[in-house]
GROMACS .gro file of C-alpha atoms in nm:
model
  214
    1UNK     CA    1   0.000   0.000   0.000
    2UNK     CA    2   0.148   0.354  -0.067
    3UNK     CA    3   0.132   0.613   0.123
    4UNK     CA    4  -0.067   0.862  -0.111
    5UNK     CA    5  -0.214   0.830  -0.473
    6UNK     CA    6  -0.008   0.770  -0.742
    7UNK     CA    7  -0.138   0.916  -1.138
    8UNK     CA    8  -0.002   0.652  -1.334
    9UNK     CA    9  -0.029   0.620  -1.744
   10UNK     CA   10   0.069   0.338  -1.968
   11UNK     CA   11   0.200   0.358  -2.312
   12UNK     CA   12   0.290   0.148  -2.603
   13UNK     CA   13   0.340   0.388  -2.884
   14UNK     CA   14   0.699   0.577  -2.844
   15UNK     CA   15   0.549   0.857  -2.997
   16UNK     CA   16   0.274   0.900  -2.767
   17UNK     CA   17   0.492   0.862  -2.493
   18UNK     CA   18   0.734   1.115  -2.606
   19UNK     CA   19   0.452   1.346  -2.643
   20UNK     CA   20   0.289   1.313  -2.285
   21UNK     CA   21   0.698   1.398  -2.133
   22UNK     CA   22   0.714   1.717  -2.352
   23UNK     CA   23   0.382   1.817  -2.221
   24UNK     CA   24   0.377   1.667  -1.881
   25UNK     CA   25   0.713   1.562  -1.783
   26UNK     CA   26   0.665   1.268  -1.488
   27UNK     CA   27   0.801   1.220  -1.128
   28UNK     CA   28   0.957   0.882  -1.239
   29UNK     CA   29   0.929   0.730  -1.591
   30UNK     CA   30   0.960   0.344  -1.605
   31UNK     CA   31   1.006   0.096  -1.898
   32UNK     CA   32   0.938  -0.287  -1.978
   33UNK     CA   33   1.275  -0.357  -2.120
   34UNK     CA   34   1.344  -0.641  -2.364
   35UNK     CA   35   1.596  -0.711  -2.659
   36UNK     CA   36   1.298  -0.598  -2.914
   37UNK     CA   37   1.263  -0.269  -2.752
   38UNK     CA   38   1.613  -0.144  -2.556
   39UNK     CA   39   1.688   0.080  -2.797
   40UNK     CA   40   1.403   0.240  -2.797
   41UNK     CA   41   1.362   0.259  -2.422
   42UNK     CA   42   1.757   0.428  -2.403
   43UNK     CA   43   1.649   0.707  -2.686
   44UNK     CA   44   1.319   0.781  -2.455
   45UNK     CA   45   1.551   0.794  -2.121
   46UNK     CA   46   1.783   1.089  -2.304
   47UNK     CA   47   1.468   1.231  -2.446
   48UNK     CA   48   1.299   1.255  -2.091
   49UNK     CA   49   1.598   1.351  -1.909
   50UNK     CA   50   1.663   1.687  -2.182
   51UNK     CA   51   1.285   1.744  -2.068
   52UNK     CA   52   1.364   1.751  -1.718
   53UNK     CA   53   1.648   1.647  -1.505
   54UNK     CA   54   1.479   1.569  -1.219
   55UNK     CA   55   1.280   1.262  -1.368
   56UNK     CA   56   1.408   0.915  -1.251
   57UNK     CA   57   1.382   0.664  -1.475
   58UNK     CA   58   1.410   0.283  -1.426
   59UNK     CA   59   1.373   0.007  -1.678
   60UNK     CA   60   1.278  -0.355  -1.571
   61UNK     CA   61   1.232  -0.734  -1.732
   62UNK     CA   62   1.412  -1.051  -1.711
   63UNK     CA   63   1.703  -0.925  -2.004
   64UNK     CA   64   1.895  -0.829  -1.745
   65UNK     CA   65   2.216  -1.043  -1.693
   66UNK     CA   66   2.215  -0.941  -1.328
   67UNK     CA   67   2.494  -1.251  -1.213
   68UNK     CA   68   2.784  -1.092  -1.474
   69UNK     CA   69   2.921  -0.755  -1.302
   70UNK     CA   70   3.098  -0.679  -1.667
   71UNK     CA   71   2.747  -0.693  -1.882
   72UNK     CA   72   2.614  -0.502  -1.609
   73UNK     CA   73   2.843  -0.217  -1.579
   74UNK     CA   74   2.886  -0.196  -1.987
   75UNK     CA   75   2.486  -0.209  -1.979
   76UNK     CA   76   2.487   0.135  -1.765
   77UNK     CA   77   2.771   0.255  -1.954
   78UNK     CA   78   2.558   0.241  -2.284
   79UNK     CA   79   2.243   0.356  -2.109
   80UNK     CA   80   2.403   0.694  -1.929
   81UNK     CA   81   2.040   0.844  -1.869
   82UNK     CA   82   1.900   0.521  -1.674
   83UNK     CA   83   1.918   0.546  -1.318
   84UNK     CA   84   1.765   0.247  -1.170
   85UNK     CA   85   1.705  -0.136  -1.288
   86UNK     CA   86   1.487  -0.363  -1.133
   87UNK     CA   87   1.542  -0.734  -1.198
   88UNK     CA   88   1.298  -1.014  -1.109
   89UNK     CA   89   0.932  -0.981  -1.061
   90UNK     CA   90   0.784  -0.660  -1.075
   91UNK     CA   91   0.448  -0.587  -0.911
   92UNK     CA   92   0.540  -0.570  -0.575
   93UNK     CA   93   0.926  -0.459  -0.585
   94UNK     CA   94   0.790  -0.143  -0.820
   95UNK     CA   95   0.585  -0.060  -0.608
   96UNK     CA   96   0.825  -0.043  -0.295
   97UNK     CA   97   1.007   0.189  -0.497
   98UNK     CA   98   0.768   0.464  -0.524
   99UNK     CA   99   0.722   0.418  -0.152
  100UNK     CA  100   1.074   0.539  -0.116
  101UNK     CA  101   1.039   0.785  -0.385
  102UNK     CA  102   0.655   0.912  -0.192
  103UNK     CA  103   0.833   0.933   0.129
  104UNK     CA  104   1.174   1.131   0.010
  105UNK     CA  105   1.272   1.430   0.235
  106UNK     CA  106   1.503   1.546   0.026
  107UNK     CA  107   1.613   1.409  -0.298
  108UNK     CA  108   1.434   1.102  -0.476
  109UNK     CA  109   1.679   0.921  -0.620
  110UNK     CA  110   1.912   0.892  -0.304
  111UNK     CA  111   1.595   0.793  -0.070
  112UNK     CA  112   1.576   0.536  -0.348
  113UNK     CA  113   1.904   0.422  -0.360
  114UNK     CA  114   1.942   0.430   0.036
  115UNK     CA  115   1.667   0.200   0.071
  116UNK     CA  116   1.744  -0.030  -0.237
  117UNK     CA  117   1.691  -0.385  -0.190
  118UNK     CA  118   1.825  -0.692  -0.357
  119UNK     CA  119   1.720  -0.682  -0.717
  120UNK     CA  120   1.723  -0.311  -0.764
  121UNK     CA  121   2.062  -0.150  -0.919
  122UNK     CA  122   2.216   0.135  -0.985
  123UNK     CA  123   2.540   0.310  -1.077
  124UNK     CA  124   2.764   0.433  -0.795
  125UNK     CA  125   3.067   0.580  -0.989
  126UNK     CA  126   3.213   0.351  -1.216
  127UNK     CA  127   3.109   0.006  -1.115
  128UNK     CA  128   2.639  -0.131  -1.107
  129UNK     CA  129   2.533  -0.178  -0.688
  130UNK     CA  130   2.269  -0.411  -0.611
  131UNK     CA  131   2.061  -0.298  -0.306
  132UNK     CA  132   2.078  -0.514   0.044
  133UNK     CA  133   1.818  -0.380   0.248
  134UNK     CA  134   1.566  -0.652   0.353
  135UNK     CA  135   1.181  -0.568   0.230
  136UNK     CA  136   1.008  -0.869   0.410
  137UNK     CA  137   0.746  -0.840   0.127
  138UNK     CA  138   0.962  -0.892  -0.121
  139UNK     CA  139   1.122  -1.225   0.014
  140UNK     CA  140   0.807  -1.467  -0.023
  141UNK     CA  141   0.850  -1.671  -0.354
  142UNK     CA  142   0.462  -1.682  -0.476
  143UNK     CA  143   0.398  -2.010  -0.607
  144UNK     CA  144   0.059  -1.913  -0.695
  145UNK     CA  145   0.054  -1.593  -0.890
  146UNK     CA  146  -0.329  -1.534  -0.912
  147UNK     CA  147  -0.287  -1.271  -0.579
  148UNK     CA  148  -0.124  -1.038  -0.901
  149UNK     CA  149  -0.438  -0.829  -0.992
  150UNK     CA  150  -0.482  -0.908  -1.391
  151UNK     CA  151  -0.422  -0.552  -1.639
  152UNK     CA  152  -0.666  -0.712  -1.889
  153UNK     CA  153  -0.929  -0.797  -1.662
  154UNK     CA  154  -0.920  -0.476  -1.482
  155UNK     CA  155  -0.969  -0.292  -1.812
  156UNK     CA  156  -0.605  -0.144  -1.815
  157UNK     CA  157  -0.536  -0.261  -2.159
  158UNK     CA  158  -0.836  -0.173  -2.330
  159UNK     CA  159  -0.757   0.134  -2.507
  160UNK     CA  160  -0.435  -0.086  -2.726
  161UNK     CA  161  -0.694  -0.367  -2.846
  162UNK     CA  162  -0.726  -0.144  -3.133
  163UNK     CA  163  -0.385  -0.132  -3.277
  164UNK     CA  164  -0.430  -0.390  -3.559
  165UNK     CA  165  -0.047  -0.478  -3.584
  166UNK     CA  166   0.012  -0.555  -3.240
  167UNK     CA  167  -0.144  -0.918  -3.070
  168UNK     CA  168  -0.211  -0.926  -2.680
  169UNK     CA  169   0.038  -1.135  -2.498
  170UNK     CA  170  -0.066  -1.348  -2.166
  171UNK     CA  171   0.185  -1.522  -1.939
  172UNK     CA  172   0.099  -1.853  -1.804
  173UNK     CA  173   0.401  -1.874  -1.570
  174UNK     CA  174   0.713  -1.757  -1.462
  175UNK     CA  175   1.034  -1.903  -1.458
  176UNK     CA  176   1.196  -2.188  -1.609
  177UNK     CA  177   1.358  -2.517  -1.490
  178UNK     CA  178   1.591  -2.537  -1.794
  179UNK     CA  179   1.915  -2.343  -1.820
  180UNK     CA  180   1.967  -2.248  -2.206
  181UNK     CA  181   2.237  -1.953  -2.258
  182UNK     CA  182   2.021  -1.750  -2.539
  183UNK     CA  183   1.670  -1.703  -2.335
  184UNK     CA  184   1.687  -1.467  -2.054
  185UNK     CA  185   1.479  -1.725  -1.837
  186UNK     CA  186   1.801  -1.915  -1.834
  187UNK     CA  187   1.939  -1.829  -1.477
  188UNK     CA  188   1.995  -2.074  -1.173
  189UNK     CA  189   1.813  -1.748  -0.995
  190UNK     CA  190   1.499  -1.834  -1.220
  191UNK     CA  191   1.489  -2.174  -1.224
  192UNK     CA  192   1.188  -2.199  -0.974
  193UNK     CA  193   0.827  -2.192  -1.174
  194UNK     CA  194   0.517  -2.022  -1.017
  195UNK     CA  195   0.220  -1.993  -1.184
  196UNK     CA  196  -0.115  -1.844  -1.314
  197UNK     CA  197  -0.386  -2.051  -1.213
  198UNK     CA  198  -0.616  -2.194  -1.537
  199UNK     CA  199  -0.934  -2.009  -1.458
  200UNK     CA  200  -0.744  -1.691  -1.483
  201UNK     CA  201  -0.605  -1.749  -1.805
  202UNK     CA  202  -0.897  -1.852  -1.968
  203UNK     CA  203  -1.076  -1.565  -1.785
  204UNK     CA  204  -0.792  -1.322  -1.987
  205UNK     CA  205  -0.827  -1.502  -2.303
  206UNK     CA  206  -1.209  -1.443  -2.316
  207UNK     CA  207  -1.178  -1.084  -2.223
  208UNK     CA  208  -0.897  -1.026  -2.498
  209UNK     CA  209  -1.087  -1.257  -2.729
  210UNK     CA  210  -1.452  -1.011  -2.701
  211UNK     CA  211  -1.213  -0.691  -2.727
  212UNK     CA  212  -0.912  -0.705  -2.956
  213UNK     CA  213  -0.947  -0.632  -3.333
  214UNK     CA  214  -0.589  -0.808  -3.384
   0.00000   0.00000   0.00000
């Protein structure tokens, strides 16, 4: 639970997103990050920060090879505008984040990087940190995922089932018991599978099948 209400927007289309910084530049701007989109994302975080300074960005997904200090520090390097990454699952981690940020005295970003906990990192000079302070919340593996409140079935989605060259995605699980080098699911730290019970995913399918043009 935060401590106060939070105005939060979601985007697909770059432009769109570009647009809504220019007009209404955000406390803290945050992007899925994959291989199919990176670029993207690191042109957006130099975009946003030209905008305004003050705007703390983070990215997050599992392309993140969080166990190789090298890739890590060369991934900052190329991404000079990115101050935070948050590896591992999202929902509840994110949101511990904006505590920190709600509840800053002073600056943001250092109440967020005093209170980072494992998963989140950040640059510190020359070398990526990983944050140690213990968030109980954020220790329980879920092996059931259905406590995760759905985007589709709370209607968050709705307004990108009409972009005909895009298909909705649903995850089943997460994590993978296998270990192969080219997927990002292949980490030791990963290796445990939780998952989405069946009557939610059929209850998502139905609700993309009646809405999406695509």
């Amino acid at each position: 639970v935060l401590p106060q209400a939070c105005d939060v927007r979601l985007f697909i289309d770059p432009e769109k997103l570009v647009e809504a910084i220019r007009e209404a530049p955000p406390d803290l701007l945050g992007f899925a990050n994959y291989s199919w989109n990176r670029n993207i994302n690191t042109q957006i975080t130099a975009f946003a920060k030209s905008v305004e300074p003050q705007i703390i960005t983070v990215m997050g997904g599992p392309c993140f090879a969080r166990g190789d200090q090298e890739w890590m520090d060369g991934f900052f390097e190329r991404n000079q505008n990115l101050d935070f990454y948050l590896a591992g699952p999202g929902e509840i981690a994110f949101a511990e984040m904006v505590r920190l940020s709600l509840e800053a005295e002073d600056s943001r970003q250092e109440a967020i990087r005093s209170g980072a906990f494992p998963g989140l990192f950040f640059k510190d000079g020359d070398t990526v940190l990983e944050g140690e302070c213990v968030v109980p919340s954020l220790i329980e593996r879920r092996k059931t995922l259905d406590e995760i409140p759905s985007p589709y079935l709370l209607g968050l989605f709705d307004e990108f089932f009409t972009y005909e060259n895009l298909g909705p995605m649903i995850e089943t699980v997460r994590g993978c018991p296998y270990a192969c080098t080219f997927c990002c699911w292949g980490s030791r730290m990963l290796g445990k599978v939780s998952m989405f019970s069946l009557d939610r995913v059929k209850a998502e399918l139905d609700y993309v099948a009646e809405r999406a043009v695509n």
